Coordinates of C-alpha atoms and ligand atoms in Angstrom, one line a residue:
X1 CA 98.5 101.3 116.1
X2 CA 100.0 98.9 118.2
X3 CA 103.5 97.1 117.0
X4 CA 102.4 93.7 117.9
X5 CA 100.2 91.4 116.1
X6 CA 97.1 90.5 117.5
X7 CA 95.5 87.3 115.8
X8 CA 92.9 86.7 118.4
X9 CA 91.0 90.5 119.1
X10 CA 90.0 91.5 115.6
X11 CA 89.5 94.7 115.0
X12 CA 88.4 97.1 112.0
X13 CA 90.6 99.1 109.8
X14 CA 90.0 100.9 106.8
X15 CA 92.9 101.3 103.7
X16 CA 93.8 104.4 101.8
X17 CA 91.7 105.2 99.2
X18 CA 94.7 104.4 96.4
X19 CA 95.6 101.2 97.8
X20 CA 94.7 98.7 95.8
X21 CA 93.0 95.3 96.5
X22 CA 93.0 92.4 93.8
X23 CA 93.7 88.7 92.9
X24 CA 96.3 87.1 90.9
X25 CA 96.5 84.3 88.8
X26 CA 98.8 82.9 86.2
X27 CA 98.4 81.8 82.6
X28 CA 99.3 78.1 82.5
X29 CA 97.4 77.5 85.7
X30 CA 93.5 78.5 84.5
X31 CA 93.8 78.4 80.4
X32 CA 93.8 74.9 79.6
X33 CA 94.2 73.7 75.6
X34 CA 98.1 74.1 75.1
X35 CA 100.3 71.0 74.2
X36 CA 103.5 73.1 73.3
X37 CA 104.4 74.1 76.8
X38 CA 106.8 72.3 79.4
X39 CA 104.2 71.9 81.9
X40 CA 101.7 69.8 79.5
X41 CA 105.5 67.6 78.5
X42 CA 105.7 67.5 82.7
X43 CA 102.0 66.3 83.1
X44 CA 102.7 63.8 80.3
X45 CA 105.7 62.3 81.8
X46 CA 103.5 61.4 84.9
X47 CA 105.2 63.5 87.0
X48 CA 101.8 65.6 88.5
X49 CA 101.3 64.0 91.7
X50 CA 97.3 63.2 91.6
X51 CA 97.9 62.3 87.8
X52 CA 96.1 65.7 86.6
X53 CA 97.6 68.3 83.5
X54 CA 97.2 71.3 83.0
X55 CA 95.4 70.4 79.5
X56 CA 92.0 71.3 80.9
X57 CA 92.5 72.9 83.8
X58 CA 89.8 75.8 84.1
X59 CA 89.0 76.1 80.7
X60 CA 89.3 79.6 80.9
X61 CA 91.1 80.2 77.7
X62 CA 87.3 79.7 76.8
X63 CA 85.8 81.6 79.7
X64 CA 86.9 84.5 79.6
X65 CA 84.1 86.8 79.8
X66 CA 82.3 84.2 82.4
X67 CA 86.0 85.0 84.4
X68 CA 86.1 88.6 84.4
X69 CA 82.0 88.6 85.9
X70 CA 83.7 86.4 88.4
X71 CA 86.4 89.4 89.1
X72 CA 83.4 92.2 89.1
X73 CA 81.6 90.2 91.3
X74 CA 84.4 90.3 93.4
X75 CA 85.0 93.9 93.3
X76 CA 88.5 93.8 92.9
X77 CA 89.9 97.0 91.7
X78 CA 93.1 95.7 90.0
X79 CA 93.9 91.8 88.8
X80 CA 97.1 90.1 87.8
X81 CA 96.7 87.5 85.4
X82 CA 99.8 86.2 83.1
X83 CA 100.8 86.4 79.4
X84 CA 101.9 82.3 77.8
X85 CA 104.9 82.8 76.1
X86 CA 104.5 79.6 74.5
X87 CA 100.7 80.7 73.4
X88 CA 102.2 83.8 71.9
X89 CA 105.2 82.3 70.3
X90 CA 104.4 78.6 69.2
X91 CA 107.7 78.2 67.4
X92 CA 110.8 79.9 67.4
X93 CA 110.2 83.6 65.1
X94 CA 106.7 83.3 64.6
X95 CA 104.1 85.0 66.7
X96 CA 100.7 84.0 66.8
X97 CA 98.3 87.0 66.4
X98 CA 95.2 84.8 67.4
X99 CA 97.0 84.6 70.6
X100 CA 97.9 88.4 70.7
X101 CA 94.1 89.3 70.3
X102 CA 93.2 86.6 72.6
X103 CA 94.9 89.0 75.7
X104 CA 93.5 92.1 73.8
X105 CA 90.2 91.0 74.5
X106 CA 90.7 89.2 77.6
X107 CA 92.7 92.9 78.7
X108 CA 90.4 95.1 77.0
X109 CA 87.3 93.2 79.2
X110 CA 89.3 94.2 82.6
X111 CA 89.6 97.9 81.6
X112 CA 86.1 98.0 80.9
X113 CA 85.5 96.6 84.1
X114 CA 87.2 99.1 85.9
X115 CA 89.8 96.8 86.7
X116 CA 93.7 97.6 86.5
X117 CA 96.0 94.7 84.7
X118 CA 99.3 93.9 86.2
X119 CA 100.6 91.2 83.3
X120 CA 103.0 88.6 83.8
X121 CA 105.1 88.0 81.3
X122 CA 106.5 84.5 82.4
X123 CA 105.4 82.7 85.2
X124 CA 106.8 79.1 85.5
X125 CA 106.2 77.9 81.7
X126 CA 108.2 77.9 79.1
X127 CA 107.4 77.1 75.1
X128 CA 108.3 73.4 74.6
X129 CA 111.0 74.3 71.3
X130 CA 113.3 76.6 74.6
X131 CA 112.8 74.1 76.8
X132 CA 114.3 71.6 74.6
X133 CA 116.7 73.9 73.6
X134 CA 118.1 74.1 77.0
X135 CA 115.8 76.5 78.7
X136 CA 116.7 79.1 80.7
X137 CA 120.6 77.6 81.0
X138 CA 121.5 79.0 77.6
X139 CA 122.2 82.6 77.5
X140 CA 120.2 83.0 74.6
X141 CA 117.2 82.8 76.3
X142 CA 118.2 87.2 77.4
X143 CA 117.5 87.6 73.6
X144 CA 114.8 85.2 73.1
X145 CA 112.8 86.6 75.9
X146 CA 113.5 90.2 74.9
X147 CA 111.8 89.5 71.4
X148 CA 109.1 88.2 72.9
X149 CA 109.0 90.9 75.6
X150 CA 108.8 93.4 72.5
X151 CA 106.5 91.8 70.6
X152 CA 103.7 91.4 73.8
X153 CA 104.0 95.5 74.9
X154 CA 104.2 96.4 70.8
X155 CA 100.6 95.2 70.9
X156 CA 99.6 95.1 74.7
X157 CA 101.0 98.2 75.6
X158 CA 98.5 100.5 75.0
X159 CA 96.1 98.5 77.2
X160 CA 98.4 97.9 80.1
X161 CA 101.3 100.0 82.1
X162 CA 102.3 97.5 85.1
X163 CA 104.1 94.5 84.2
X164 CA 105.7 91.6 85.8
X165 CA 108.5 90.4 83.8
X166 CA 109.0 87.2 85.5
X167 CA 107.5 85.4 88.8
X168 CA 109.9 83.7 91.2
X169 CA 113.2 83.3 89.7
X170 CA 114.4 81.7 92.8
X171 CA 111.5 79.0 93.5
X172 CA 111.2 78.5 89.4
X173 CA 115.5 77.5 89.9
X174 CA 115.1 76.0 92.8
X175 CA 112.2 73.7 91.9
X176 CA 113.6 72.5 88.8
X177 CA 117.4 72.5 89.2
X178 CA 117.7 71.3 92.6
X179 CA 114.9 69.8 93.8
X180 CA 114.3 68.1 90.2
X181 CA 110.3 68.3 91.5
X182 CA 109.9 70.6 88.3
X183 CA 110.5 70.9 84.7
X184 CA 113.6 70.2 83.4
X185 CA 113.4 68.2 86.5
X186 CA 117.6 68.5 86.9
X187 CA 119.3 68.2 90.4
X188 CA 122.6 70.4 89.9
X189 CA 122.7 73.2 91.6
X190 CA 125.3 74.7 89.4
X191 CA 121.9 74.8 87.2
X192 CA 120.3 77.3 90.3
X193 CA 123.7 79.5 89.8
X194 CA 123.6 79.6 86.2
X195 CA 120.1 80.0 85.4
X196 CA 119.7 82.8 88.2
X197 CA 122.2 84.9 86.1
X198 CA 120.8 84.3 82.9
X199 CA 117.5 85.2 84.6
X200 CA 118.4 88.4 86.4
X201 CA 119.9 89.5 82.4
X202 CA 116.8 88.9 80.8
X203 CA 115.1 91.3 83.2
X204 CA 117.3 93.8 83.2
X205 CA 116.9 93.5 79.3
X206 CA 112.9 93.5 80.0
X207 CA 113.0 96.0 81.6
X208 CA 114.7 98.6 79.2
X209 CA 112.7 97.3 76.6
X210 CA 109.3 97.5 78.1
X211 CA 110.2 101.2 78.7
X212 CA 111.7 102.1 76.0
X213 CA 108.9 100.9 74.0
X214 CA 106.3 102.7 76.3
X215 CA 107.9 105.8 76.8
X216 CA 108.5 106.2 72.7
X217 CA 104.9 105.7 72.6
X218 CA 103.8 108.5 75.2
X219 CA 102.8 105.9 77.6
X220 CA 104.1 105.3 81.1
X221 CA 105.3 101.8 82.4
X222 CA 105.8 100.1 86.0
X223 CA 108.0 97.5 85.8
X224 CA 108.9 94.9 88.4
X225 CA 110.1 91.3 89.4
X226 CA 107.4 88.9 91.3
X227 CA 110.0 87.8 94.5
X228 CA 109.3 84.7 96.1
X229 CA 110.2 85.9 99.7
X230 CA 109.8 83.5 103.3
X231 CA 110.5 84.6 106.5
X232 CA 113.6 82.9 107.5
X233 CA 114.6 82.5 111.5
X234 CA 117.3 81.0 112.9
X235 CA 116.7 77.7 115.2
X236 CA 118.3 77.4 118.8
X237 CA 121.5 75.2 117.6
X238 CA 124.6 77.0 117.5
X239 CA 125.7 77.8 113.9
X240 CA 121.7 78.5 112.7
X241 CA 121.9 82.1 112.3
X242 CA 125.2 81.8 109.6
X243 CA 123.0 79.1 107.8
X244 CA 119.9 81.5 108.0
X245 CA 121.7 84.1 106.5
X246 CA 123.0 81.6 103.6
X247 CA 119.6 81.1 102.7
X248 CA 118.9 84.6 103.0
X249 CA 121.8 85.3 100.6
X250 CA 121.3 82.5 97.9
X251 CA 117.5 82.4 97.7
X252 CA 116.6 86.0 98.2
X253 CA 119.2 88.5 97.8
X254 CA 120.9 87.0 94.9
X255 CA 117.9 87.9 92.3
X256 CA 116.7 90.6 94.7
X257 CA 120.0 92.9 94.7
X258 CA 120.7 92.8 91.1
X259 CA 117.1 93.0 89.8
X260 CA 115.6 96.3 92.3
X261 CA 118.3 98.7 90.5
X262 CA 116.0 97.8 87.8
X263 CA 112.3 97.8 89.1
X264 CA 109.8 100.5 89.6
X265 CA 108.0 98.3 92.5
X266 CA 109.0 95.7 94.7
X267 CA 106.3 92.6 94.2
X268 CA 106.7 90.2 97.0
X269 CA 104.6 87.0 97.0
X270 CA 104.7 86.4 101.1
X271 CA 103.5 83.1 102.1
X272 CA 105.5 81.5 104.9
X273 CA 108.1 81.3 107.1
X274 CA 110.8 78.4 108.1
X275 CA 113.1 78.1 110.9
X276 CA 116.4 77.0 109.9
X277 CA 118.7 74.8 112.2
X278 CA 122.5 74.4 111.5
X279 CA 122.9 70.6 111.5
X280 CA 125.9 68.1 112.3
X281 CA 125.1 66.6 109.1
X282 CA 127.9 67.4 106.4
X283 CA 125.2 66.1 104.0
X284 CA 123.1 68.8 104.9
X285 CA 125.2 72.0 104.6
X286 CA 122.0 74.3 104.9
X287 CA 120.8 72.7 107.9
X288 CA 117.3 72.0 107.9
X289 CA 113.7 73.4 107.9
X290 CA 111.0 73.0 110.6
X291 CA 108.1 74.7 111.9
X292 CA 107.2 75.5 115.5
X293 CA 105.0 72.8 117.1
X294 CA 102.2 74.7 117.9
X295 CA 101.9 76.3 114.1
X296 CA 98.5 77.0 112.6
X297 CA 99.3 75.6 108.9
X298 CA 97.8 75.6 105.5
X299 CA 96.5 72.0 104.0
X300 CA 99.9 72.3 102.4
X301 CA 101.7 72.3 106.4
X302 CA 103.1 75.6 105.7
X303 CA 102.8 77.7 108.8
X304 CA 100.4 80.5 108.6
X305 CA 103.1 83.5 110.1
X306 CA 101.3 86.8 109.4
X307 CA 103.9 88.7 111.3
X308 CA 106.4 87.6 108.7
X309 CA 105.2 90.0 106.3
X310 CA 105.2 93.0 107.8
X311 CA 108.8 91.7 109.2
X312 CA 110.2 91.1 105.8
X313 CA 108.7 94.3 104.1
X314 CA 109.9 96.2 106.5
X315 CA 113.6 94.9 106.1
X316 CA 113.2 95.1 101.9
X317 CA 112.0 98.6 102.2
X318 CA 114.8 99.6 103.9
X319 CA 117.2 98.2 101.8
X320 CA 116.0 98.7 98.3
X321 CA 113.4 102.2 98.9
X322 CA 111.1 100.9 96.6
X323 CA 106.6 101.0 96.7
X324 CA 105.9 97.5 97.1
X325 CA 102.9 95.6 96.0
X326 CA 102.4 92.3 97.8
X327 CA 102.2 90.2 94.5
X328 CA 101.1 87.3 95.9
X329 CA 99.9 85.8 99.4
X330 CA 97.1 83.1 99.4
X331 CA 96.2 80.0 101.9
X332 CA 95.7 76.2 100.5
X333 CA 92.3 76.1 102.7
X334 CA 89.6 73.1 101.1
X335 CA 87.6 73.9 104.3
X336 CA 87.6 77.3 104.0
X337 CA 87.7 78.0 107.5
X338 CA 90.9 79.5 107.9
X339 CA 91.1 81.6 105.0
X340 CA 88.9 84.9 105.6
X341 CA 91.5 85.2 109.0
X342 CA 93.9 84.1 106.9
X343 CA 93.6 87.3 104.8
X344 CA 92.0 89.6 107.3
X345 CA 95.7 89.3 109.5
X346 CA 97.9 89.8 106.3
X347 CA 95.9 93.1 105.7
X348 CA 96.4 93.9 109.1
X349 CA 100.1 93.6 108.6
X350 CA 99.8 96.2 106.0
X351 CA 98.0 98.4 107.7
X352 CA 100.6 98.5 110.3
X353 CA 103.3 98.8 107.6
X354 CA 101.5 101.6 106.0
X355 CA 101.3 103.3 109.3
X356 CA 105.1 102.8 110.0
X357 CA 105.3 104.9 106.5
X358 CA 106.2 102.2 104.3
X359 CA 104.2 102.1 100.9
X360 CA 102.6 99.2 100.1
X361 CA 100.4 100.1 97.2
X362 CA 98.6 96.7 96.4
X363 CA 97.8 93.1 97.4
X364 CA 96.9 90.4 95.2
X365 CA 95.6 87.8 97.3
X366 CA 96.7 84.1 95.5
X367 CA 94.0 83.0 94.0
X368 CA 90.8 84.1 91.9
X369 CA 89.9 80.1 92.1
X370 CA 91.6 76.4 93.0
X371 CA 93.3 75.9 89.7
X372 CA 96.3 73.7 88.5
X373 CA 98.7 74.0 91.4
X374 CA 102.1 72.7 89.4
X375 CA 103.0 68.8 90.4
X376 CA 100.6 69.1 92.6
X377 CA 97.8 69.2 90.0
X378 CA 94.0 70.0 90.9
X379 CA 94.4 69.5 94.8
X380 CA 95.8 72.3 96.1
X381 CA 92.6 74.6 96.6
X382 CA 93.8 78.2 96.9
X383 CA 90.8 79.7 95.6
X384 CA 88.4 82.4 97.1
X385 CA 85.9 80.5 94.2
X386 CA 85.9 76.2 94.4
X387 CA 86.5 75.2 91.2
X388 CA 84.6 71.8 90.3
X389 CA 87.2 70.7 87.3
X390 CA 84.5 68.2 86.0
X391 CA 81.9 70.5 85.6
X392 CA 83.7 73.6 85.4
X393 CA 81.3 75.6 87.9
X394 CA 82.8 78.3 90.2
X395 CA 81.4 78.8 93.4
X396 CA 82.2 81.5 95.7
X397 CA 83.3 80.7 99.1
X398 CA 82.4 82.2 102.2
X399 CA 85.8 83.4 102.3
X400 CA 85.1 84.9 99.1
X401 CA 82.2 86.5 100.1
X402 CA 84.4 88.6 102.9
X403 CA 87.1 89.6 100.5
X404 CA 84.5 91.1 98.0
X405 CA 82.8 92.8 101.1
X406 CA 86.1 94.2 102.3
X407 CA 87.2 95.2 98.7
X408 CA 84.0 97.2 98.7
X409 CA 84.4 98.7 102.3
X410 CA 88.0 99.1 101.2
X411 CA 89.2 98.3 105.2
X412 CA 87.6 95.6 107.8
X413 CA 84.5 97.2 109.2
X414 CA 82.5 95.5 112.6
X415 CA 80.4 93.7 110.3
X416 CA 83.4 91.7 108.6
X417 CA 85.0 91.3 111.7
X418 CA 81.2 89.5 112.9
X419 CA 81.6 87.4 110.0
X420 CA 85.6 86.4 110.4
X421 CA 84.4 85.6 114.0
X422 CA 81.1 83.1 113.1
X423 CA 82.9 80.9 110.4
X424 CA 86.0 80.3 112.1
Ligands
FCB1 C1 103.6 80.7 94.1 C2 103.4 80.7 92.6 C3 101.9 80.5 92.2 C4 101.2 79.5 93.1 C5 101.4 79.8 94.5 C6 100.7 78.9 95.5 O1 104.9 80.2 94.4 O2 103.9 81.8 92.1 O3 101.9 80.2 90.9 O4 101.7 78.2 92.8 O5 102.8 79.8 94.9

């Protein structure tokens, strides 16, 4: 197949039989009734930007059956949904078994569907008792996370062998110890530094643990990191490609280094790419971040850059010689025009990588339906289902309608590509 990408002539591929297409979600985002997380404290403080929590959200602590019909409808042939930490462990030491048999079902209901779990173990939320005890600043957190770690694959672990031990380090740091746009809502970097050690300890911990525990028990285990990755270019000013490579160094390869000599898979969660120019600023040491003018962006105004990808698979392949699963890689579409291409082109970057021998064993495209998007609360419509919040119905999108097809076909056929064509 050619090298180049070619966005405008579609045309059909099919996908090895044992790759894996699915969708991902995470828990905080879809359950709804916790008040002892730090996102519900966040949502309280008023700091959700259309005034929404995550209180409600898509009720699908309750809906869980009703969800998983959604995902056979679908097709999907694997799903990655997240574990709440602060669900399973309301106070410090004492685990709540309701909670434990909650995911047992909720699990147990995928395997019967014929549907592989990948779990997350913690994905953005953390129990309100660690966050006011400091989060994930105090090195206590590497125990505190192991115990829970042990406690989830003690009574999960028969039902599931790939996990996730934690999604995004670097955006979860970034967010809310630099930014401040995020719980704890801080603006220290030293915070970023800090926590990312503390972080990349607690998976290295994980990740012992979670085998340990499987392999005493017979089983097998995957274990991996969820890495928020962006292709990064250089702009035209002199001094961009040393502030490129800063970014690269302090957002990427400062978990990813350290955490893939402990990782059976590489998950990348690929959305976007920036073009960083060195600036005369002194206030802005890390130059700043633009997007060509002619982009094709999300409702978000991130560029849609399938090429970025297969560019940064390629390069993390190389370096760390690990399968990769694409954990993530969604579109913020409400007209759902864009989004079928949208996901068509990614695959089509995978195809090509798969062709150049690299082995990308999954994609989870971002998101089973719109749900809580963080501070930006319920307007950030991801989903391949709409989500009315007020009356809870799911509707499938058109867009939703091609990735089941394609799921089924298992590749693009001429009859998808007909469809991409007539609703763009
Ligand atoms: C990723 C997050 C996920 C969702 C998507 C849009 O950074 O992991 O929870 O917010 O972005």
């Amino acid at each position: 197949m050619n090298d180049r990408a070619t966005s405008e002539a579609f045309i059909p591929f099919t996908l090895p039989e044992n790759f894996l297409l699915g969708t991902a979600t995470s828990g905080l985002q879809i359950e709804g009734g916790d008040q002892r997380n730090s996102w519900y404290a966040w949502a309280q403080k008023g700091r959700i930007s259309d005034g929404s929590s995550p209180i409600v959200a898509n009720d699908h602590w309750n809906r869980v059956e009703e969800d998983t019909r959604l995902l056979e409808e679908l097709g999907v042939h694997t799903h990655r949904m997240g574990i709440e930490w602060a669900r399973i462990e309301p106070e410090p030491g004492r685990y709540d078994s309701d909670a434990i048999n909650h995911y047992r079902h909720e699990i147990g209901l995928l395997r019967d569907a014929g549907i592989e779990p990948l779990v997350t173990l913690h994905h953005f939320a953390n129990p309100l008792w660690l966050e006011e005890a400091g989060g994930w600043l105090r090195p206590e957190v590497i125990d505190l996370f192991d115990s829970y770690v042990e406690r989830v694959v003690v009574d999960l672990g028969d039902l599931v062998s790939d996990w996730i031990t934690i999604n995004e380090p670097n955006v979860y740091l970034a967010e809310g110890y630099v930014f401040g746009e995020w719980p704890p809502g801080r603006q220290n970097p030293i915070g970023y530094l800090r926590g990312s050690r503390i972080m990349i300890a607690a998976h290295e911990r994980a990740y012992g643990t979670i085998h340990r525990i499987q392999e005493g028990a017979g089983r097998s285990a995957r274990v991996g990191v969820a890495h928020h990755i962006r292709a990064f270019e250089p702009g035209p000013r002199p001094g961009s490609r040393l502030v490129a490579r800063m970014h690269d160094r302090l957002f990427h390869r400062r978990f990813l280094d350290p955490m893939s000599e402990h990782s059976d898979f590489l998950g990348i969660n690929y959305y976007t790419r920036d073009i960083i120019t060195a600036t005369m600023n002194p206030g802005q040491l890390f130059g700043s971040r633009s997007l060509p003018r002619d982009a094709s962006t999300s409702d978000l105004g991130w560029e849609i850059f399938p090429e970025g990808l297969f560019t940064v698979v390629l390069e993390l392949y190389d370096r760390y010689d690990l399968p990769v699963f694409i954990t993530e890689n969604g579109l913020c579409d409400r007209s759902d025009r864009k989004r079928a291409t949208f996901i068509y082109e990614h695959l089509l970057q995978i195809r090509r990588l798969l062709d150049r021998g690299v082995p990308v064993e999954r994609y989870y495209y971002w998101t089973l339906m719109d749900n809580f998007e963080w501070a930006l609360g319920e307007s950030a419509p991801f989903g391949l289902y709409e989500c009315d919040f007020q009356s809870q119905a799911r509707t499938l999108r058109t867009s939703g309608r091609f990735y089941r097809d394609l799921c089924r076909a298992h590749g693009v056929t001429p009859e998808l590509i007909r469809d991409i064509n007539e609703n763009r």
